[in-house]
Coordinates of C-alpha atoms in Angstrom, one line a residue:
M1 CA 65.6 -6.5 -1.3
R2 CA 66.1 -3.1 -2.8
V3 CA 64.9 -4.2 -6.2
G4 CA 61.6 -5.5 -4.5
L5 CA 61.0 -2.2 -2.9
F6 CA 61.7 -0.4 -6.0
Y7 CA 58.7 -1.9 -7.8
W8 CA 56.4 -2.5 -4.9
Q9 CA 56.1 0.8 -3.4
P10 CA 55.0 2.6 -7.0
L11 CA 52.3 -0.5 -6.8
A12 CA 51.1 0.3 -3.3
I13 CA 51.0 4.0 -4.5
V14 CA 49.0 3.4 -7.0
L15 CA 46.5 0.5 -5.2
S16 CA 46.4 3.0 -2.4
G17 CA 45.2 5.8 -5.0
L18 CA 42.6 3.4 -6.8
C19 CA 40.9 2.6 -3.3
C20 CA 40.5 6.1 -2.7
V21 CA 38.8 6.6 -6.3
L22 CA 36.6 3.8 -5.6
T23 CA 35.8 5.1 -1.9
F24 CA 35.0 8.0 -3.3
I25 CA 32.8 6.7 -5.9
Q26 CA 30.6 4.6 -3.6
A27 CA 30.5 7.8 -1.4
Q28 CA 29.1 9.5 -4.2
Q29 CA 26.5 6.6 -4.9
I30 CA 25.6 6.4 -1.4
Q31 CA 24.9 10.4 -1.4
A32 CA 22.9 10.3 -4.2
Q33 CA 20.6 7.2 -3.1
E34 CA 20.2 9.0 0.4
D35 CA 19.0 12.0 -2.0
L36 CA 16.3 9.8 -3.6
N37 CA 15.8 7.8 -0.6
G38 CA 15.5 10.8 2.1
L39 CA 12.8 12.2 -0.5
Y40 CA 10.6 9.1 -0.2
Q41 CA 10.8 9.6 3.5
L42 CA 10.1 13.1 3.7
A43 CA 7.1 12.3 1.0
V44 CA 5.6 9.6 3.2
T45 CA 6.1 11.8 6.5
N46 CA 4.7 15.5 4.7
N47 CA 2.9 14.3 1.5
A48 CA -0.8 15.5 2.4
D49 CA -2.3 13.2 0.1
Y50 CA -0.7 10.0 1.3
R51 CA -1.5 10.9 4.9
A52 CA -5.1 11.4 4.2
A53 CA -5.0 7.9 3.0
L54 CA -3.2 6.3 5.9
A55 CA -5.6 8.2 8.4
N56 CA -8.5 7.2 5.8
T57 CA -7.5 3.4 5.6
E58 CA -7.2 3.3 9.6
A59 CA -10.7 4.1 9.9
E60 CA -11.9 1.9 7.4
R61 CA -10.3 -0.9 9.9
E62 CA -12.8 -0.3 12.4
E63 CA -15.2 -1.7 10.2
L64 CA -13.7 -5.2 11.0
T65 CA -13.9 -4.6 14.6
K66 CA -17.4 -3.2 14.4
A67 CA -18.6 -6.5 12.6
R68 CA -16.7 -8.8 15.1
A69 CA -19.1 -6.9 17.8
L70 CA -21.9 -8.5 16.7
F71 CA -20.5 -11.7 17.8
Y72 CA -20.1 -10.8 21.0
P73 CA -23.0 -10.5 24.2
K74 CA -24.9 -7.2 24.6
V75 CA -25.1 -6.3 28.3
Q76 CA -27.6 -3.5 29.3
L77 CA -27.9 -1.9 32.6
G78 CA -31.2 -0.4 33.6
L79 CA -31.9 1.7 36.9
S80 CA -35.0 4.1 37.7
K81 CA -35.5 5.2 41.0
G82 CA -38.4 8.2 42.1
R83 CA -41.3 8.7 43.9
G84 CA -45.1 8.6 42.5
N85 CA -48.7 9.9 43.3
T86 CA -51.7 8.1 42.5
D87 CA -55.5 9.2 43.0
R88 CA -57.1 5.9 42.8
T89 CA -60.9 5.8 42.8
T90 CA -62.5 1.8 44.1
Q91 CA -66.0 0.9 43.7
T92 CA -67.3 -0.2 46.6
T93 CA -71.1 -1.4 47.6
L94 CA -71.3 2.0 49.5
G95 CA -70.3 3.8 46.5
A96 CA -67.0 5.4 44.9
V97 CA -64.0 5.6 47.4
N98 CA -61.1 7.4 46.8
T99 CA -57.9 7.0 47.9
E100 CA -54.5 9.1 47.5
L101 CA -51.1 7.3 47.3
D102 CA -48.0 8.9 47.8
Y103 CA -45.3 6.0 47.5
S104 CA -41.4 5.5 46.4
L105 CA -40.7 3.4 43.2
E106 CA -37.6 1.7 41.9
N107 CA -36.5 -0.5 39.1
Y108 CA -33.4 -2.0 38.3
S109 CA -32.5 -4.4 35.7
L110 CA -29.5 -6.6 34.0
S111 CA -30.1 -8.1 30.8
V112 CA -27.3 -10.1 28.5
K113 CA -28.2 -11.1 25.3
Q114 CA -26.1 -13.4 22.9
P115 CA -26.3 -14.0 19.3
L116 CA -26.4 -17.6 18.6
F117 CA -27.4 -17.8 14.9
N118 CA -27.8 -14.7 12.8
R119 CA -27.2 -15.2 9.2
E120 CA -27.1 -11.7 8.2
T121 CA -24.2 -11.0 10.9
M122 CA -22.0 -13.5 9.6
A123 CA -22.7 -12.1 6.2
I124 CA -21.8 -8.6 7.8
Y125 CA -18.8 -9.9 9.1
G126 CA -17.5 -11.5 5.7
G127 CA -18.1 -8.2 4.1
A128 CA -16.2 -6.4 6.5
K129 CA -13.1 -8.8 5.9
S130 CA -13.2 -8.2 2.3
Y131 CA -14.0 -4.2 2.5
V132 CA -11.1 -4.0 4.7
S133 CA -8.6 -6.2 2.4
A134 CA -9.7 -3.6 -0.6
Q135 CA -9.0 -0.5 1.5
E136 CA -5.3 -2.3 2.5
S137 CA -4.4 -3.0 -1.2
L138 CA -5.6 0.5 -2.3
L139 CA -3.1 2.1 0.6
E140 CA -0.6 -0.3 -1.0
Q141 CA -1.4 1.2 -4.4
E142 CA -1.3 4.8 -2.7
N143 CA 2.0 4.0 -1.9
A144 CA 3.0 2.9 -5.0
K145 CA 1.8 6.0 -6.9
L146 CA 3.7 8.1 -4.3
I147 CA 7.0 6.3 -5.5
L148 CA 5.8 6.8 -9.6
K149 CA 5.0 10.1 -9.1
L150 CA 8.3 11.2 -6.9
V151 CA 10.5 9.3 -9.8
S152 CA 8.5 11.0 -12.4
V153 CA 9.3 14.7 -10.5
Y154 CA 12.8 13.7 -9.7
L155 CA 13.2 12.5 -13.3
E156 CA 11.6 16.0 -14.9
T157 CA 13.8 18.1 -12.1
L158 CA 17.0 16.4 -13.4
Y159 CA 16.0 16.9 -16.7
A160 CA 15.5 20.5 -16.4
Q161 CA 18.5 21.1 -14.7
D162 CA 20.2 19.4 -17.7
R163 CA 18.2 21.7 -20.0
V164 CA 19.6 24.7 -18.4
S165 CA 22.9 23.3 -18.6
V166 CA 22.7 22.9 -22.2
Q167 CA 20.8 26.3 -22.9
Q168 CA 23.2 27.7 -20.9
R169 CA 26.4 26.5 -23.2
K170 CA 24.2 27.2 -26.1
L171 CA 24.1 30.8 -24.9
D172 CA 27.8 31.1 -24.2
A173 CA 28.4 29.5 -27.9
V174 CA 26.1 31.8 -29.5
G175 CA 27.5 34.6 -27.8
Q176 CA 31.1 33.7 -28.8
Q177 CA 29.6 33.8 -32.8
L178 CA 28.4 37.3 -32.0
R179 CA 31.7 38.7 -30.9
Q180 CA 33.6 36.8 -33.9
A181 CA 31.3 38.3 -36.1
D182 CA 31.7 41.9 -34.5
Q183 CA 35.6 41.0 -34.7
R184 CA 35.7 40.2 -38.2
Y185 CA 33.0 43.1 -39.3
A186 CA 35.5 45.6 -37.6
R187 CA 38.8 43.9 -39.5
G188 CA 36.3 44.6 -42.6
S189 CA 35.9 40.9 -43.5
G190 CA 32.3 40.2 -42.3
T191 CA 29.2 41.6 -42.8
V192 CA 26.2 43.5 -41.3
V193 CA 24.0 40.9 -42.2
E194 CA 26.3 38.0 -40.3
V195 CA 26.2 40.6 -37.2
S196 CA 22.3 40.8 -37.3
E197 CA 22.1 37.1 -37.6
A198 CA 24.3 36.4 -34.8
Q199 CA 22.5 39.1 -32.8
S200 CA 19.2 37.5 -33.4
N201 CA 20.5 34.0 -32.7
L202 CA 21.7 35.1 -29.4
D203 CA 18.2 36.7 -28.3
V204 CA 16.5 33.5 -29.2
A205 CA 19.1 31.4 -26.6
K206 CA 18.2 34.0 -24.1
V207 CA 14.7 33.4 -24.6
E208 CA 15.1 29.9 -24.6
H209 CA 17.4 29.9 -21.5
I210 CA 14.7 31.8 -19.6
Q211 CA 12.0 29.1 -20.8
A212 CA 14.3 26.2 -19.4
S213 CA 15.0 28.2 -15.9
N214 CA 11.5 29.0 -15.5
D215 CA 10.5 24.9 -16.2
L216 CA 13.4 24.1 -13.6
L217 CA 11.7 26.5 -11.2
S218 CA 8.2 24.9 -11.6
S219 CA 9.7 21.0 -11.5
Q220 CA 12.0 22.3 -8.4
Q221 CA 8.3 23.7 -6.9
S222 CA 6.4 20.4 -7.9
L223 CA 9.0 18.7 -6.3
Q224 CA 8.6 20.7 -3.0
I225 CA 4.7 20.3 -2.9
L226 CA 5.5 16.3 -3.0
T227 CA 7.9 16.3 -0.5
G228 CA 7.1 19.2 1.7
A229 CA 10.1 20.9 1.9
P230 CA 12.8 22.7 -0.8
Q231 CA 15.4 20.5 -2.4
G232 CA 18.4 20.8 -4.5
L233 CA 19.4 18.1 -6.8
S234 CA 22.8 17.5 -7.5
A235 CA 22.7 13.7 -8.7
A236 CA 24.3 12.5 -12.0
L237 CA 23.5 9.7 -14.2
M238 CA 25.3 6.4 -14.4
V239 CA 24.5 5.6 -18.3
D240 CA 26.3 2.0 -17.8
G241 CA 23.6 1.1 -14.8
L242 CA 20.9 1.5 -17.9
G243 CA 21.3 -1.9 -19.1
G244 CA 20.1 -3.3 -15.7
L245 CA 16.2 -1.9 -16.6
N246 CA 16.0 -4.6 -19.9
P247 CA 12.2 -5.7 -19.8
T248 CA 13.3 -8.7 -21.8
T249 CA 14.8 -10.2 -18.9
Q250 CA 11.2 -11.3 -18.5
S251 CA 8.8 -12.3 -21.1
L252 CA 5.8 -10.1 -21.7
D253 CA 3.3 -12.7 -20.4
N254 CA 5.4 -12.8 -17.3
W255 CA 4.7 -9.1 -16.6
L256 CA 1.0 -9.9 -17.5
A257 CA 1.1 -12.7 -14.7
L258 CA 2.6 -10.6 -12.2
A259 CA 0.2 -7.9 -12.9
R260 CA -2.7 -10.3 -12.2
Q261 CA -1.1 -11.4 -9.1
H262 CA 0.2 -8.6 -7.7
H263 CA -1.5 -5.4 -8.5
P264 CA -3.3 -3.8 -5.7
E265 CA -6.5 -2.1 -7.5
L266 CA -7.0 -5.2 -9.3
A267 CA -6.6 -7.4 -5.8
A268 CA -9.2 -4.5 -4.4
A269 CA -11.5 -4.8 -7.3
Y270 CA -11.8 -8.5 -6.4
Q271 CA -12.4 -7.8 -2.9
N272 CA -15.2 -5.4 -3.8
V273 CA -16.6 -8.7 -6.0
E274 CA -16.3 -10.4 -2.6
V275 CA -18.1 -7.4 -0.6
A276 CA -20.7 -7.3 -3.6
K277 CA -21.2 -11.3 -2.9
K278 CA -21.6 -11.2 1.0
D279 CA -24.2 -8.4 0.5
I280 CA -26.4 -10.6 -1.3
E281 CA -26.0 -12.8 1.8
K282 CA -27.0 -10.3 4.2
K283 CA -29.9 -9.3 2.1
Q284 CA -31.3 -13.3 2.0
A285 CA -30.7 -13.4 5.7
G286 CA -34.1 -11.3 5.7
H287 CA -35.5 -14.7 5.0
Y288 CA -33.8 -16.6 8.0
P289 CA -35.1 -16.9 11.7
T290 CA -32.4 -15.6 14.0
L291 CA -31.6 -17.5 17.7
D292 CA -30.4 -15.5 20.8
L293 CA -29.6 -16.4 24.5
V294 CA -31.6 -13.9 26.7
G295 CA -30.7 -13.9 30.4
V296 CA -32.4 -11.0 32.7
R297 CA -31.7 -10.0 36.2
S298 CA -34.5 -7.3 37.5
Y299 CA -35.5 -5.9 40.8
S300 CA -38.8 -3.4 41.0
Q301 CA -40.7 -2.4 43.5
N302 CA -43.8 -0.4 43.0
D303 CA -43.3 -0.7 39.4
S304 CA -46.9 0.3 38.1
N305 CA -50.6 1.3 39.5
N306 CA -51.0 -2.5 39.6
T307 CA -48.3 -2.9 41.6
L308 CA -48.1 -0.9 44.6
G309 CA -47.1 -2.5 47.7
S310 CA -45.3 -5.2 45.6
R311 CA -41.6 -6.0 45.2
F312 CA -40.6 -8.3 42.6
D313 CA -36.9 -9.8 42.3
T314 CA -36.9 -11.8 39.2
T315 CA -34.0 -14.0 37.3
T316 CA -34.8 -15.4 33.7
I317 CA -33.0 -17.1 30.9
A318 CA -34.5 -18.0 27.8
L319 CA -34.0 -18.9 24.1
Q320 CA -35.3 -16.4 22.4
M321 CA -36.4 -16.9 18.3
N322 CA -37.5 -14.6 15.6
V323 CA -38.7 -15.9 12.5
P324 CA -39.7 -13.7 9.9
L325 CA -43.1 -14.5 7.8
F326 CA -43.8 -11.9 5.3
A327 CA -42.5 -8.6 4.4
G328 CA -44.2 -7.2 1.5
G329 CA -41.6 -8.1 -1.1
Y330 CA -38.9 -6.0 1.0
V331 CA -36.1 -8.9 1.1
N332 CA -36.7 -10.2 -2.4
A333 CA -35.9 -6.2 -3.8
N334 CA -32.9 -5.9 -1.6
V335 CA -31.8 -9.4 -2.9
R336 CA -32.2 -8.4 -6.5
Q337 CA -30.7 -4.8 -6.0
S338 CA -27.9 -6.5 -4.1
A339 CA -27.3 -8.9 -7.2
S340 CA -27.4 -6.3 -10.0
R341 CA -24.3 -4.5 -7.6
L342 CA -22.4 -7.7 -8.0
T343 CA -22.7 -8.0 -11.7
A344 CA -21.4 -4.0 -11.8
S345 CA -18.5 -5.2 -9.7
E346 CA -17.5 -7.9 -11.9
E347 CA -18.0 -5.6 -14.7
S348 CA -15.7 -3.2 -13.1
M349 CA -12.8 -5.6 -12.0
T350 CA -13.0 -6.9 -15.8
A351 CA -12.6 -3.3 -17.0
K352 CA -9.6 -2.6 -14.7
S353 CA -7.7 -6.1 -15.7
R354 CA -8.2 -4.8 -19.2
E355 CA -6.6 -1.5 -18.3
I356 CA -3.8 -2.9 -16.2
E357 CA -2.9 -5.5 -19.1
F358 CA -3.0 -2.2 -21.7
N359 CA -0.7 -0.1 -19.6
V360 CA 1.8 -3.4 -19.1
R361 CA 2.2 -4.1 -22.9
K362 CA 2.0 -0.4 -23.2
Y363 CA 5.1 0.1 -21.1
Y364 CA 6.9 -2.8 -22.2
Q365 CA 7.0 -2.0 -25.7
S366 CA 8.1 1.7 -25.2
L367 CA 10.9 0.3 -23.0
Q368 CA 12.1 -1.5 -26.0
A369 CA 11.7 1.5 -28.2
Q370 CA 13.4 4.0 -25.7
Q371 CA 16.4 1.1 -26.1
Q372 CA 16.5 1.7 -29.5
S373 CA 15.8 5.2 -29.5
I374 CA 18.9 5.4 -27.4
S375 CA 21.2 3.5 -29.5
A376 CA 20.1 6.0 -32.5
Y377 CA 20.7 9.1 -30.2
Q378 CA 24.0 8.3 -29.2
Q379 CA 25.4 7.8 -32.8
A380 CA 23.6 10.9 -33.5
V381 CA 25.9 13.1 -30.9
Q382 CA 28.8 11.1 -31.9
S383 CA 28.0 12.1 -35.6
A384 CA 27.1 15.8 -34.4
S385 CA 30.2 16.3 -32.6
I386 CA 32.2 15.1 -35.4
A387 CA 30.2 17.2 -37.7
L388 CA 30.8 20.3 -35.5
D389 CA 34.9 19.5 -35.3
G390 CA 34.7 19.6 -38.8
T391 CA 32.9 22.8 -39.5
Q392 CA 35.0 24.7 -36.9
K393 CA 38.2 23.3 -38.7
G394 CA 36.6 24.6 -41.8
F395 CA 35.3 27.8 -40.3
L396 CA 38.9 28.5 -39.3
A397 CA 40.4 27.9 -42.8
G398 CA 37.5 30.0 -44.6
F399 CA 35.5 27.4 -46.1
K400 CA 33.0 27.5 -43.5
T401 CA 30.4 30.3 -42.6
N402 CA 29.5 31.1 -38.9
H403 CA 25.9 30.4 -39.9
E404 CA 27.3 26.7 -40.4
V405 CA 29.4 26.6 -37.4
L406 CA 26.5 27.3 -35.6
D407 CA 24.1 25.3 -37.0
A408 CA 26.0 22.5 -36.5
Q409 CA 26.6 23.3 -32.6
Q410 CA 22.3 23.4 -32.4
K411 CA 22.7 20.2 -33.8
L412 CA 25.0 18.8 -31.2
F413 CA 23.1 20.2 -28.5
T414 CA 19.6 19.5 -29.8
N415 CA 21.1 15.8 -30.2
Q416 CA 22.6 15.6 -26.4
L417 CA 19.0 17.0 -25.0
S418 CA 17.2 14.2 -26.8
L419 CA 19.6 11.6 -25.6
T420 CA 19.5 12.9 -22.3
K421 CA 15.9 12.9 -22.3
A422 CA 15.7 9.4 -23.5
Y423 CA 18.1 8.1 -20.9
Y424 CA 15.1 9.6 -18.3
S425 CA 12.5 8.2 -20.5
L426 CA 13.6 4.9 -20.2
I427 CA 14.0 4.7 -16.6
S428 CA 10.5 6.4 -16.1
D429 CA 8.7 3.6 -18.6
W430 CA 10.8 1.0 -16.3
V431 CA 9.0 2.2 -13.5
N432 CA 5.9 2.6 -15.2
L433 CA 5.9 -0.9 -16.2
Q434 CA 6.8 -1.8 -12.4
F435 CA 3.9 0.1 -11.2
S436 CA 1.5 -1.6 -13.7
S437 CA 2.7 -5.0 -12.9
G438 CA 1.8 -4.1 -9.3
V439 CA 5.5 -4.6 -8.1
L440 CA 7.0 -1.2 -7.6
T441 CA 8.3 -1.1 -4.0
L442 CA 11.1 0.4 -2.3
E443 CA 13.5 -2.1 -3.8
A444 CA 12.5 -0.6 -7.2
L445 CA 13.3 2.8 -5.8
N446 CA 16.7 1.5 -4.6
R447 CA 17.2 0.4 -8.2
V448 CA 16.5 3.4 -9.4
S449 CA 18.7 5.2 -7.0
Q450 CA 21.8 3.1 -7.8
L451 CA 21.7 4.7 -11.3
F452 CA 22.8 8.1 -9.9
V453 CA 26.2 9.6 -8.2
A454 CA 26.3 12.8 -6.4
K455 CA 27.9 15.7 -8.4
K456 CA 31.0 17.2 -7.5

């Protein structure tokens, strides 16, 4: 039993430590996810452009309610009450007789009109349904644009932070080279040219650091404008997770099929074609009769000079038909005009379809190219690191110069920054491919957020 405890206790300590590490990593990942998802919630709540799109869509939804109201009965109440004074002249055998009348008048009416057949109303309703569907699709597109812009600004800000970090390391390295050059010059083993060159490199590094810091500030301001609040990012990319962004899990034809089925702008273009078709039906309705059921309940007293001293209490129910006969060619001109607009809508839909297919192909191919670029940059960083290590050893042994060490450092920093940019470009292209295919949703945003963990 003692032997068992001897082996069990260290194992328990190891397992406990492993659980703590996994819990810490999971907590960091959740924090990073909440960072990006939280930014999205802020953007949805505070971004003025998106809020305007929401309000406009809500307003356009009322078009369907307005069109539906055309099928319901119209009820109208009319009330009139007052006094009248009439100077009446009557011709008799004895001559003209003048009579002045002073009287009260009343008129009350309640009318109900129920449309029974109206081809124009049916076309208006069908067009309204298609129009509202198009607006809903455009709102969906606005949400996808918001996600796309958020991810783009998020990645730009992270890259700007990484760039500042690399420029700071470069500045430190160049500063160290200058101190070493000063020391060698003081000992008599260096030259004033070497010191001047190191000082020049330091001045350039300072300028580059200032530019990188300014670009970071600009990216942070863009993020603040998008979300409505200042945000500090502390996320680190998990490179191993980038393998899940492989576009070849689906063929290019599958991505194109997704775009045709799901892209909101293409759906909106199709609905606009339907609106144009319904508009033709609406204009053609000018040739068709309308039929209404009309009911009137009225009461009048002394309604006119001819009815003085009379009261009327009337109830009428009738079918009312209006048949257009001739309008001077106005209806035919309207139909031809709407037909031309239908052709324009169909051509716009074709153009939008071609644009979407172009973007899908572009980002699909770009993703494949980025994967190859990442492999090349990873090898370049590894080679530059080995070269820098060898150059530094050669410098200590007296075989390499300070300039060669600095040049090796510059190559390593440049390759590291290019590799980082390639990582973010890969994510950006994947998000753009989702956007171009019409499937950029919160699920895609969550996949991006899972690629980051919070920095310590």
